[in-house]
PDB file of C-alpha atoms in Angstrom:
ATOM      1  CA  MET E 214     -70.722 -37.840  16.208  1.00 43.00           C
ATOM      2  CA  ALA E 215     -73.678 -40.131  16.894  1.00 55.00           C
ATOM      3  CA  ARG E 216     -72.841 -43.658  17.990  1.00 74.00           C
ATOM      4  CA  ARG E 217     -73.402 -46.242  15.312  1.00 84.00           C
ATOM      5  CA  LYS E 218     -75.617 -49.228  15.897  1.00 93.00           C
ATOM      6  CA  LYS E 219     -73.666 -52.456  16.245  1.00 95.00           C
ATOM      7  CA  LEU E 220     -75.409 -55.290  14.407  1.00 94.00           C
ATOM      8  CA  TYR E 221     -72.991 -58.161  15.025  1.00 92.00           C
ATOM      9  CA  GLU E 222     -69.555 -58.884  16.463  1.00 92.00           C
ATOM     10  CA  GLY E 223     -67.552 -61.893  15.348  1.00 88.00           C
ATOM     11  CA  LYS E 224     -64.053 -63.180  16.020  1.00 86.00           C
ATOM     12  CA  ALA E 225     -62.343 -60.826  13.552  1.00 90.00           C
ATOM     13  CA  LYS E 226     -64.873 -58.132  12.609  1.00 94.00           C
ATOM     14  CA  ILE E 227     -67.661 -55.923  13.913  1.00 95.00           C
ATOM     15  CA  ILE E 228     -70.638 -55.139  11.668  1.00 96.00           C
ATOM     16  CA  TYR E 229     -72.297 -51.743  12.070  1.00 96.00           C
ATOM     17  CA  GLU E 230     -75.364 -50.214  10.494  1.00 95.00           C
ATOM     18  CA  GLY E 231     -74.468 -48.674   7.133  1.00 95.00           C
ATOM     19  CA  THR E 232     -74.445 -45.040   6.129  1.00 88.00           C
ATOM     20  CA  GLU E 233     -76.527 -45.742   3.005  1.00 91.00           C
ATOM     21  CA  PRO E 234     -79.659 -47.864   2.437  1.00 92.00           C
ATOM     22  CA  GLY E 235     -78.850 -51.529   1.894  1.00 94.00           C
ATOM     23  CA  THR E 236     -75.344 -51.263   3.332  1.00 97.00           C
ATOM     24  CA  VAL E 237     -73.384 -52.175   6.449  1.00 97.00           C
ATOM     25  CA  ILE E 238     -69.937 -51.192   7.687  1.00 97.00           C
ATOM     26  CA  GLN E 239     -67.288 -53.842   8.357  1.00 96.00           C
ATOM     27  CA  TYR E 240     -64.776 -52.943  11.065  1.00 97.00           C
ATOM     28  CA  PHE E 241     -61.643 -55.126  11.092  1.00 96.00           C
ATOM     29  CA  LYS E 242     -60.345 -56.014  14.564  1.00 95.00           C
ATOM     30  CA  ASP E 243     -56.793 -56.848  15.599  1.00 90.00           C
ATOM     31  CA  ASP E 244     -57.931 -60.134  17.152  1.00 79.00           C
ATOM     32  CA  ALA E 245     -56.428 -63.253  15.585  1.00 75.00           C
ATOM     33  CA  THR E 246     -58.054 -66.638  16.113  1.00 68.00           C
ATOM     34  CA  ALA E 247     -57.393 -70.112  14.757  1.00 59.00           C
ATOM     35  CA  PHE E 248     -58.920 -73.583  15.114  1.00 55.00           C
ATOM     36  CA  ASN E 249     -62.367 -72.154  15.894  1.00 54.00           C
ATOM     37  CA  ALA E 250     -60.931 -69.691  18.421  1.00 50.00           C
ATOM     38  CA  VAL E 251     -58.965 -72.347  20.349  1.00 56.00           C
ATOM     39  CA  LYS E 252     -55.979 -70.102  19.640  1.00 62.00           C
ATOM     40  CA  HIS E 253     -56.427 -66.370  20.248  1.00 64.00           C
ATOM     41  CA  ASP E 254     -54.106 -63.404  20.161  1.00 75.00           C
ATOM     42  CA  VAL E 255     -54.174 -59.686  19.436  1.00 80.00           C
ATOM     43  CA  ILE E 256     -51.777 -58.476  16.729  1.00 84.00           C
ATOM     44  CA  ALA E 257     -51.390 -54.708  16.509  1.00 84.00           C
ATOM     45  CA  GLY E 258     -52.270 -53.461  13.033  1.00 88.00           C
ATOM     46  CA  LYS E 259     -53.723 -56.744  11.800  1.00 92.00           C
ATOM     47  CA  GLY E 260     -57.144 -55.204  11.197  1.00 93.00           C
ATOM     48  CA  VAL E 261     -55.635 -52.415   9.095  1.00 95.00           C
ATOM     49  CA  LEU E 262     -53.770 -54.872   6.894  1.00 95.00           C
ATOM     50  CA  ASN E 263     -56.733 -57.219   6.505  1.00 95.00           C
ATOM     51  CA  ASN E 264     -58.968 -54.312   5.519  1.00 97.00           C
ATOM     52  CA  ARG E 265     -56.525 -53.174   2.840  1.00 97.00           C
ATOM     53  CA  ILE E 266     -55.817 -56.678   1.527  1.00 96.00           C
ATOM     54  CA  SER E 267     -59.501 -57.640   1.401  1.00 97.00           C
ATOM     55  CA  SER E 268     -60.408 -54.366  -0.302  1.00 97.00           C
ATOM     56  CA  HIS E 269     -57.710 -54.943  -2.927  1.00 97.00           C
ATOM     57  CA  LEU E 270     -58.649 -58.572  -3.604  1.00 98.00           C
ATOM     58  CA  MET E 271     -62.383 -57.861  -3.751  1.00 98.00           C
ATOM     59  CA  THR E 272     -61.739 -55.048  -6.243  1.00 98.00           C
ATOM     60  CA  LYS E 273     -59.576 -57.315  -8.403  1.00 97.00           C
ATOM     61  CA  LEU E 274     -62.233 -60.036  -8.386  1.00 98.00           C
ATOM     62  CA  GLU E 275     -64.909 -57.540  -9.409  1.00 97.00           C
ATOM     63  CA  GLN E 276     -62.718 -56.672 -12.397  1.00 97.00           C
ATOM     64  CA  ILE E 277     -62.819 -60.280 -13.622  1.00 97.00           C
ATOM     65  CA  GLY E 278     -66.590 -60.545 -13.197  1.00 97.00           C
ATOM     66  CA  ILE E 279     -66.967 -61.979  -9.683  1.00 98.00           C
ATOM     67  CA  PRO E 280     -69.755 -59.989  -7.952  1.00 98.00           C
ATOM     68  CA  THR E 281     -68.866 -59.020  -4.374  1.00 98.00           C
ATOM     69  CA  HIS E 282     -70.426 -57.090  -1.516  1.00 98.00           C
ATOM     70  CA  PHE E 283     -67.516 -54.618  -1.416  1.00 98.00           C
ATOM     71  CA  ILE E 284     -68.379 -50.992  -2.216  1.00 98.00           C
ATOM     72  CA  ARG E 285     -65.456 -48.912  -0.952  1.00 97.00           C
ATOM     73  CA  SER E 286     -62.977 -48.412   1.868  1.00 96.00           C
ATOM     74  CA  ILE E 287     -64.015 -45.801   4.427  1.00 96.00           C
ATOM     75  CA  ASN E 288     -60.813 -45.560   6.454  1.00 96.00           C
ATOM     76  CA  MET E 289     -57.892 -47.724   7.555  1.00 96.00           C
ATOM     77  CA  ARG E 290     -60.075 -50.218   9.421  1.00 96.00           C
ATOM     78  CA  GLU E 291     -63.511 -49.955   7.839  1.00 97.00           C
ATOM     79  CA  GLN E 292     -65.210 -50.636   4.550  1.00 97.00           C
ATOM     80  CA  LEU E 293     -68.716 -50.053   3.267  1.00 97.00           C
ATOM     81  CA  VAL E 294     -70.308 -53.230   1.908  1.00 98.00           C
ATOM     82  CA  ARG E 295     -73.693 -54.319   0.631  1.00 97.00           C
ATOM     83  CA  SER E 296     -76.007 -55.850   3.184  1.00 97.00           C
ATOM     84  CA  VAL E 297     -76.571 -59.463   2.175  1.00 97.00           C
ATOM     85  CA  GLU E 298     -78.499 -62.478   3.383  1.00 97.00           C
ATOM     86  CA  ILE E 299     -75.568 -64.681   4.339  1.00 96.00           C
ATOM     87  CA  ILE E 300     -75.745 -68.301   3.175  1.00 98.00           C
ATOM     88  CA  PRO E 301     -74.719 -70.315   6.264  1.00 98.00           C
ATOM     89  CA  LEU E 302     -71.886 -72.154   4.538  1.00 98.00           C
ATOM     90  CA  GLU E 303     -68.129 -71.857   4.569  1.00 98.00           C
ATOM     91  CA  VAL E 304     -66.811 -72.925   1.174  1.00 98.00           C
ATOM     92  CA  VAL E 305     -63.254 -74.228   1.354  1.00 98.00           C
ATOM     93  CA  MET E 306     -61.090 -74.634  -1.746  1.00 98.00           C
ATOM     94  CA  ARG E 307     -58.032 -76.859  -1.302  1.00 98.00           C
ATOM     95  CA  ASN E 308     -55.032 -77.081  -3.640  1.00 98.00           C
ATOM     96  CA  VAL E 309     -52.522 -78.736  -1.306  1.00 98.00           C
ATOM     97  CA  ALA E 310     -53.163 -81.203   1.521  1.00 98.00           C
ATOM     98  CA  ALA E 311     -52.948 -79.473   4.906  1.00 97.00           C
ATOM     99  CA  GLY E 312     -54.797 -79.034   8.178  1.00 95.00           C
ATOM    100  CA  SER E 313     -57.961 -81.039   8.776  1.00 95.00           C
ATOM    101  CA  LEU E 314     -57.761 -82.767   5.371  1.00 97.00           C
ATOM    102  CA  CYS E 315     -54.562 -84.501   6.446  1.00 97.00           C
ATOM    103  CA  LYS E 316     -56.040 -85.479   9.807  1.00 96.00           C
ATOM    104  CA  ARG E 317     -59.224 -86.889   8.270  1.00 96.00           C
ATOM    105  CA  LEU E 318     -57.671 -88.811   5.396  1.00 97.00           C
ATOM    106  CA  GLY E 319     -54.145 -89.544   6.601  1.00 97.00           C
ATOM    107  CA  LEU E 320     -52.554 -87.569   3.783  1.00 97.00           C
ATOM    108  CA  GLU E 321     -49.005 -86.283   3.994  1.00 97.00           C
ATOM    109  CA  GLU E 322     -48.975 -82.542   4.533  1.00 97.00           C
ATOM    110  CA  GLY E 323     -47.860 -80.715   1.413  1.00 97.00           C
ATOM    111  CA  THR E 324     -49.231 -83.261  -1.062  1.00 97.00           C
ATOM    112  CA  VAL E 325     -50.350 -81.359  -4.155  1.00 97.00           C
ATOM    113  CA  LEU E 326     -53.878 -82.416  -5.057  1.00 98.00           C
ATOM    114  CA  ASN E 327     -54.458 -83.519  -8.663  1.00 97.00           C
ATOM    115  CA  ARG E 328     -57.383 -81.091  -8.858  1.00 97.00           C
ATOM    116  CA  PRO E 329     -58.788 -78.405  -6.552  1.00 98.00           C
ATOM    117  CA  LEU E 330     -61.061 -79.865  -3.886  1.00 98.00           C
ATOM    118  CA  THR E 331     -64.242 -78.080  -2.799  1.00 98.00           C
ATOM    119  CA  GLU E 332     -65.621 -78.702   0.689  1.00 98.00           C
ATOM    120  CA  PHE E 333     -68.624 -77.257   2.540  1.00 98.00           C
ATOM    121  CA  TYR E 334     -68.904 -76.501   6.248  1.00 98.00           C
ATOM    122  CA  TYR E 335     -72.023 -75.436   8.116  1.00 98.00           C
ATOM    123  CA  LYS E 336     -71.425 -72.023   9.729  1.00 96.00           C
ATOM    124  CA  LYS E 337     -72.146 -72.761  13.357  1.00 94.00           C
ATOM    125  CA  ASP E 338     -69.396 -71.897  15.835  1.00 90.00           C
ATOM    126  CA  GLU E 339     -70.979 -73.777  18.725  1.00 93.00           C
ATOM    127  CA  LEU E 340     -70.901 -76.968  16.641  1.00 95.00           C
ATOM    128  CA  GLY E 341     -67.358 -76.404  15.408  1.00 94.00           C
ATOM    129  CA  ASP E 342     -68.474 -75.621  11.822  1.00 96.00           C
ATOM    130  CA  PRO E 343     -69.079 -79.267  10.832  1.00 97.00           C
ATOM    131  CA  MET E 344     -68.346 -80.499   7.327  1.00 98.00           C
ATOM    132  CA  VAL E 345     -71.501 -81.155   5.274  1.00 98.00           C
ATOM    133  CA  SER E 346     -72.411 -82.516   1.848  1.00 98.00           C
ATOM    134  CA  ASP E 347     -74.583 -81.040  -0.887  1.00 97.00           C
ATOM    135  CA  GLU E 348     -77.370 -83.361   0.295  1.00 98.00           C
ATOM    136  CA  HIS E 349     -77.265 -81.747   3.740  1.00 98.00           C
ATOM    137  CA  ILE E 350     -77.355 -78.324   2.097  1.00 98.00           C
ATOM    138  CA  PHE E 351     -80.437 -79.148   0.008  1.00 98.00           C
ATOM    139  CA  THR E 352     -82.237 -81.084   2.758  1.00 98.00           C
ATOM    140  CA  PHE E 353     -81.949 -78.285   5.315  1.00 98.00           C
ATOM    141  CA  GLY E 354     -82.620 -75.519   2.811  1.00 98.00           C
ATOM    142  CA  TRP E 355     -79.343 -73.645   3.255  1.00 98.00           C
ATOM    143  CA  ALA E 356     -79.091 -73.274  -0.538  1.00 98.00           C
ATOM    144  CA  ASP E 357     -80.826 -74.759  -3.565  1.00 97.00           C
ATOM    145  CA  PRO E 358     -79.097 -76.596  -6.449  1.00 97.00           C
ATOM    146  CA  TYR E 359     -78.971 -73.457  -8.618  1.00 96.00           C
ATOM    147  CA  GLU E 360     -77.396 -71.415  -5.821  1.00 98.00           C
ATOM    148  CA  LEU E 361     -74.850 -74.110  -4.998  1.00 98.00           C
ATOM    149  CA  GLU E 362     -73.868 -74.403  -8.664  1.00 98.00           C
ATOM    150  CA  GLU E 363     -73.280 -70.631  -8.747  1.00 97.00           C
ATOM    151  CA  ILE E 364     -71.287 -70.788  -5.509  1.00 98.00           C
ATOM    152  CA  VAL E 365     -69.023 -73.607  -6.694  1.00 98.00           C
ATOM    153  CA  SER E 366     -68.460 -71.973 -10.072  1.00 98.00           C
ATOM    154  CA  MET E 367     -67.413 -68.700  -8.425  1.00 98.00           C
ATOM    155  CA  ALA E 368     -65.233 -70.494  -5.856  1.00 98.00           C
ATOM    156  CA  TRP E 369     -63.304 -72.229  -8.650  1.00 98.00           C
ATOM    157  CA  ARG E 370     -62.818 -68.947 -10.526  1.00 98.00           C
ATOM    158  CA  ILE E 371     -61.665 -67.224  -7.342  1.00 98.00           C
ATOM    159  CA  ASN E 372     -59.230 -70.070  -6.697  1.00 98.00           C
ATOM    160  CA  ASP E 373     -57.829 -69.862 -10.208  1.00 98.00           C
ATOM    161  CA  TYR E 374     -57.311 -66.105  -9.974  1.00 98.00           C
ATOM    162  CA  LEU E 375     -55.866 -66.038  -6.444  1.00 98.00           C
ATOM    163  CA  SER E 376     -53.527 -68.975  -7.120  1.00 98.00           C
ATOM    164  CA  GLY E 377     -51.990 -67.064 -10.000  1.00 98.00           C
ATOM    165  CA  LEU E 378     -51.883 -63.788  -8.082  1.00 97.00           C
ATOM    166  CA  PHE E 379     -50.095 -65.269  -5.073  1.00 97.00           C
ATOM    167  CA  SER E 380     -47.791 -67.381  -7.243  1.00 97.00           C
ATOM    168  CA  GLY E 381     -46.618 -64.151  -8.854  1.00 97.00           C
ATOM    169  CA  ILE E 382     -45.259 -62.959  -5.486  1.00 96.00           C
ATOM    170  CA  GLY E 383     -43.728 -66.296  -4.488  1.00 97.00           C
ATOM    171  CA  LEU E 384     -46.570 -67.701  -2.408  1.00 97.00           C
ATOM    172  CA  THR E 385     -48.485 -70.975  -2.680  1.00 98.00           C
ATOM    173  CA  LEU E 386     -52.211 -70.741  -2.030  1.00 98.00           C
ATOM    174  CA  VAL E 387     -52.658 -73.981  -0.092  1.00 98.00           C
ATOM    175  CA  ASP E 388     -56.349 -73.459   0.671  1.00 98.00           C
ATOM    176  CA  PHE E 389     -58.823 -70.726   1.523  1.00 98.00           C
ATOM    177  CA  LYS E 390     -62.352 -70.153   2.803  1.00 97.00           C
ATOM    178  CA  VAL E 391     -65.017 -67.957   1.267  1.00 98.00           C
ATOM    179  CA  GLU E 392     -68.602 -67.080   2.133  1.00 98.00           C
ATOM    180  CA  PHE E 393     -71.452 -65.975  -0.083  1.00 98.00           C
ATOM    181  CA  GLY E 394     -74.685 -64.075   0.341  1.00 98.00           C
ATOM    182  CA  ARG E 395     -77.934 -63.311  -1.448  1.00 98.00           C
ATOM    183  CA  ILE E 396     -79.095 -59.910  -2.628  1.00 96.00           C
ATOM    184  CA  TYR E 397     -82.329 -59.124  -4.430  1.00 93.00           C
ATOM    185  CA  GLY E 398     -82.938 -56.784  -7.351  1.00 89.00           C
ATOM    186  CA  GLU E 399     -85.720 -54.241  -7.741  1.00 85.00           C
ATOM    187  CA  HIS E 400     -88.039 -56.856  -9.205  1.00 87.00           C
ATOM    188  CA  GLY E 401     -87.173 -59.644  -6.786  1.00 88.00           C
ATOM    189  CA  GLU E 402     -84.448 -61.228  -8.905  1.00 93.00           C
ATOM    190  CA  LEU E 403     -81.874 -63.163  -6.873  1.00 95.00           C
ATOM    191  CA  TYR E 404     -78.111 -62.690  -7.072  1.00 96.00           C
ATOM    192  CA  ILE E 405     -75.384 -64.671  -5.314  1.00 98.00           C
ATOM    193  CA  ILE E 406     -72.344 -62.567  -4.436  1.00 98.00           C
ATOM    194  CA  LEU E 407     -69.052 -63.019  -2.587  1.00 98.00           C
ATOM    195  CA  ALA E 408     -69.278 -61.684   0.976  1.00 98.00           C
ATOM    196  CA  ASP E 409     -67.303 -61.540   4.243  1.00 96.00           C
ATOM    197  CA  GLU E 410     -63.603 -60.925   3.481  1.00 96.00           C
ATOM    198  CA  LEU E 411     -60.579 -62.226   1.582  1.00 96.00           C
ATOM    199  CA  SER E 412     -57.436 -61.830   3.663  1.00 93.00           C
ATOM    200  CA  PRO E 413     -54.732 -63.848   5.424  1.00 91.00           C
ATOM    201  CA  ASP E 414     -57.424 -64.658   7.997  1.00 91.00           C
ATOM    202  CA  ASN E 415     -59.045 -67.089   5.577  1.00 94.00           C
ATOM    203  CA  CYS E 416     -56.155 -68.078   3.305  1.00 96.00           C
ATOM    204  CA  ARG E 417     -53.432 -70.645   4.053  1.00 97.00           C
ATOM    205  CA  LEU E 418     -50.283 -69.318   2.381  1.00 97.00           C
ATOM    206  CA  TRP E 419     -46.829 -70.924   2.238  1.00 97.00           C
ATOM    207  CA  ASP E 420     -43.558 -69.621   0.827  1.00 97.00           C
ATOM    208  CA  ALA E 421     -43.301 -71.271  -2.595  1.00 96.00           C
ATOM    209  CA  LYS E 422     -39.539 -71.863  -2.334  1.00 95.00           C
ATOM    210  CA  THR E 423     -38.991 -72.749   1.299  1.00 95.00           C
ATOM    211  CA  GLY E 424     -42.421 -74.081   2.274  1.00 93.00           C
ATOM    212  CA  GLU E 425     -42.445 -71.763   5.295  1.00 95.00           C
ATOM    213  CA  LYS E 426     -45.950 -71.436   6.674  1.00 94.00           C
ATOM    214  CA  LEU E 427     -47.116 -67.839   6.609  1.00 89.00           C
ATOM    215  CA  ASP E 428     -50.737 -68.324   7.712  1.00 79.00           C
ATOM    216  CA  LYS E 429     -52.220 -67.409  11.084  1.00 69.00           C
ATOM    217  CA  ASP E 430     -52.438 -71.035  12.339  1.00 65.00           C
TER     218      ASP E 430
END
């Protein structure tokens, strides 16, 4: 079998050239990182689980009208996805105060927010993924107002769906991170779609009854 061309390797995934035009292959690694890779470990089988969980969640979101880059699972560790122009933002949805929100604002961990909170972080590992505002986003051309409106609308819908899904199995979705990308139609029309992954790697999940922390941190 011919060796595939590696396009990118991140903390949790490797991206290879796709088998079809306009696609790439996501390979899920067993590496586990937290706090911008300050913590690092290798957990046997983690990549298999994340692949299956992300595939399942992406499929469910497609069924409620959220466009995603997911096409199909290839094997236990890989999935075929659409090649997208990644928007360099991490979009964080928070339902309960935890992590950096508590440190920044002095909130008590576990405080339920009176409404979901949307935050934006510039995707730049060497800078520690700094928090940015919509004004930063527009000024530096990372996304325009129309794109950001689409992104926020989808993030809220994703949050609503996932909160209910996890609640049904006794878990509280404290917060999560999503990324989005651009794809273009045959006539140049622009679409914003959910990209990257949806797995325990980017969700903070607590046991709803005991409050036990089940996330990777």
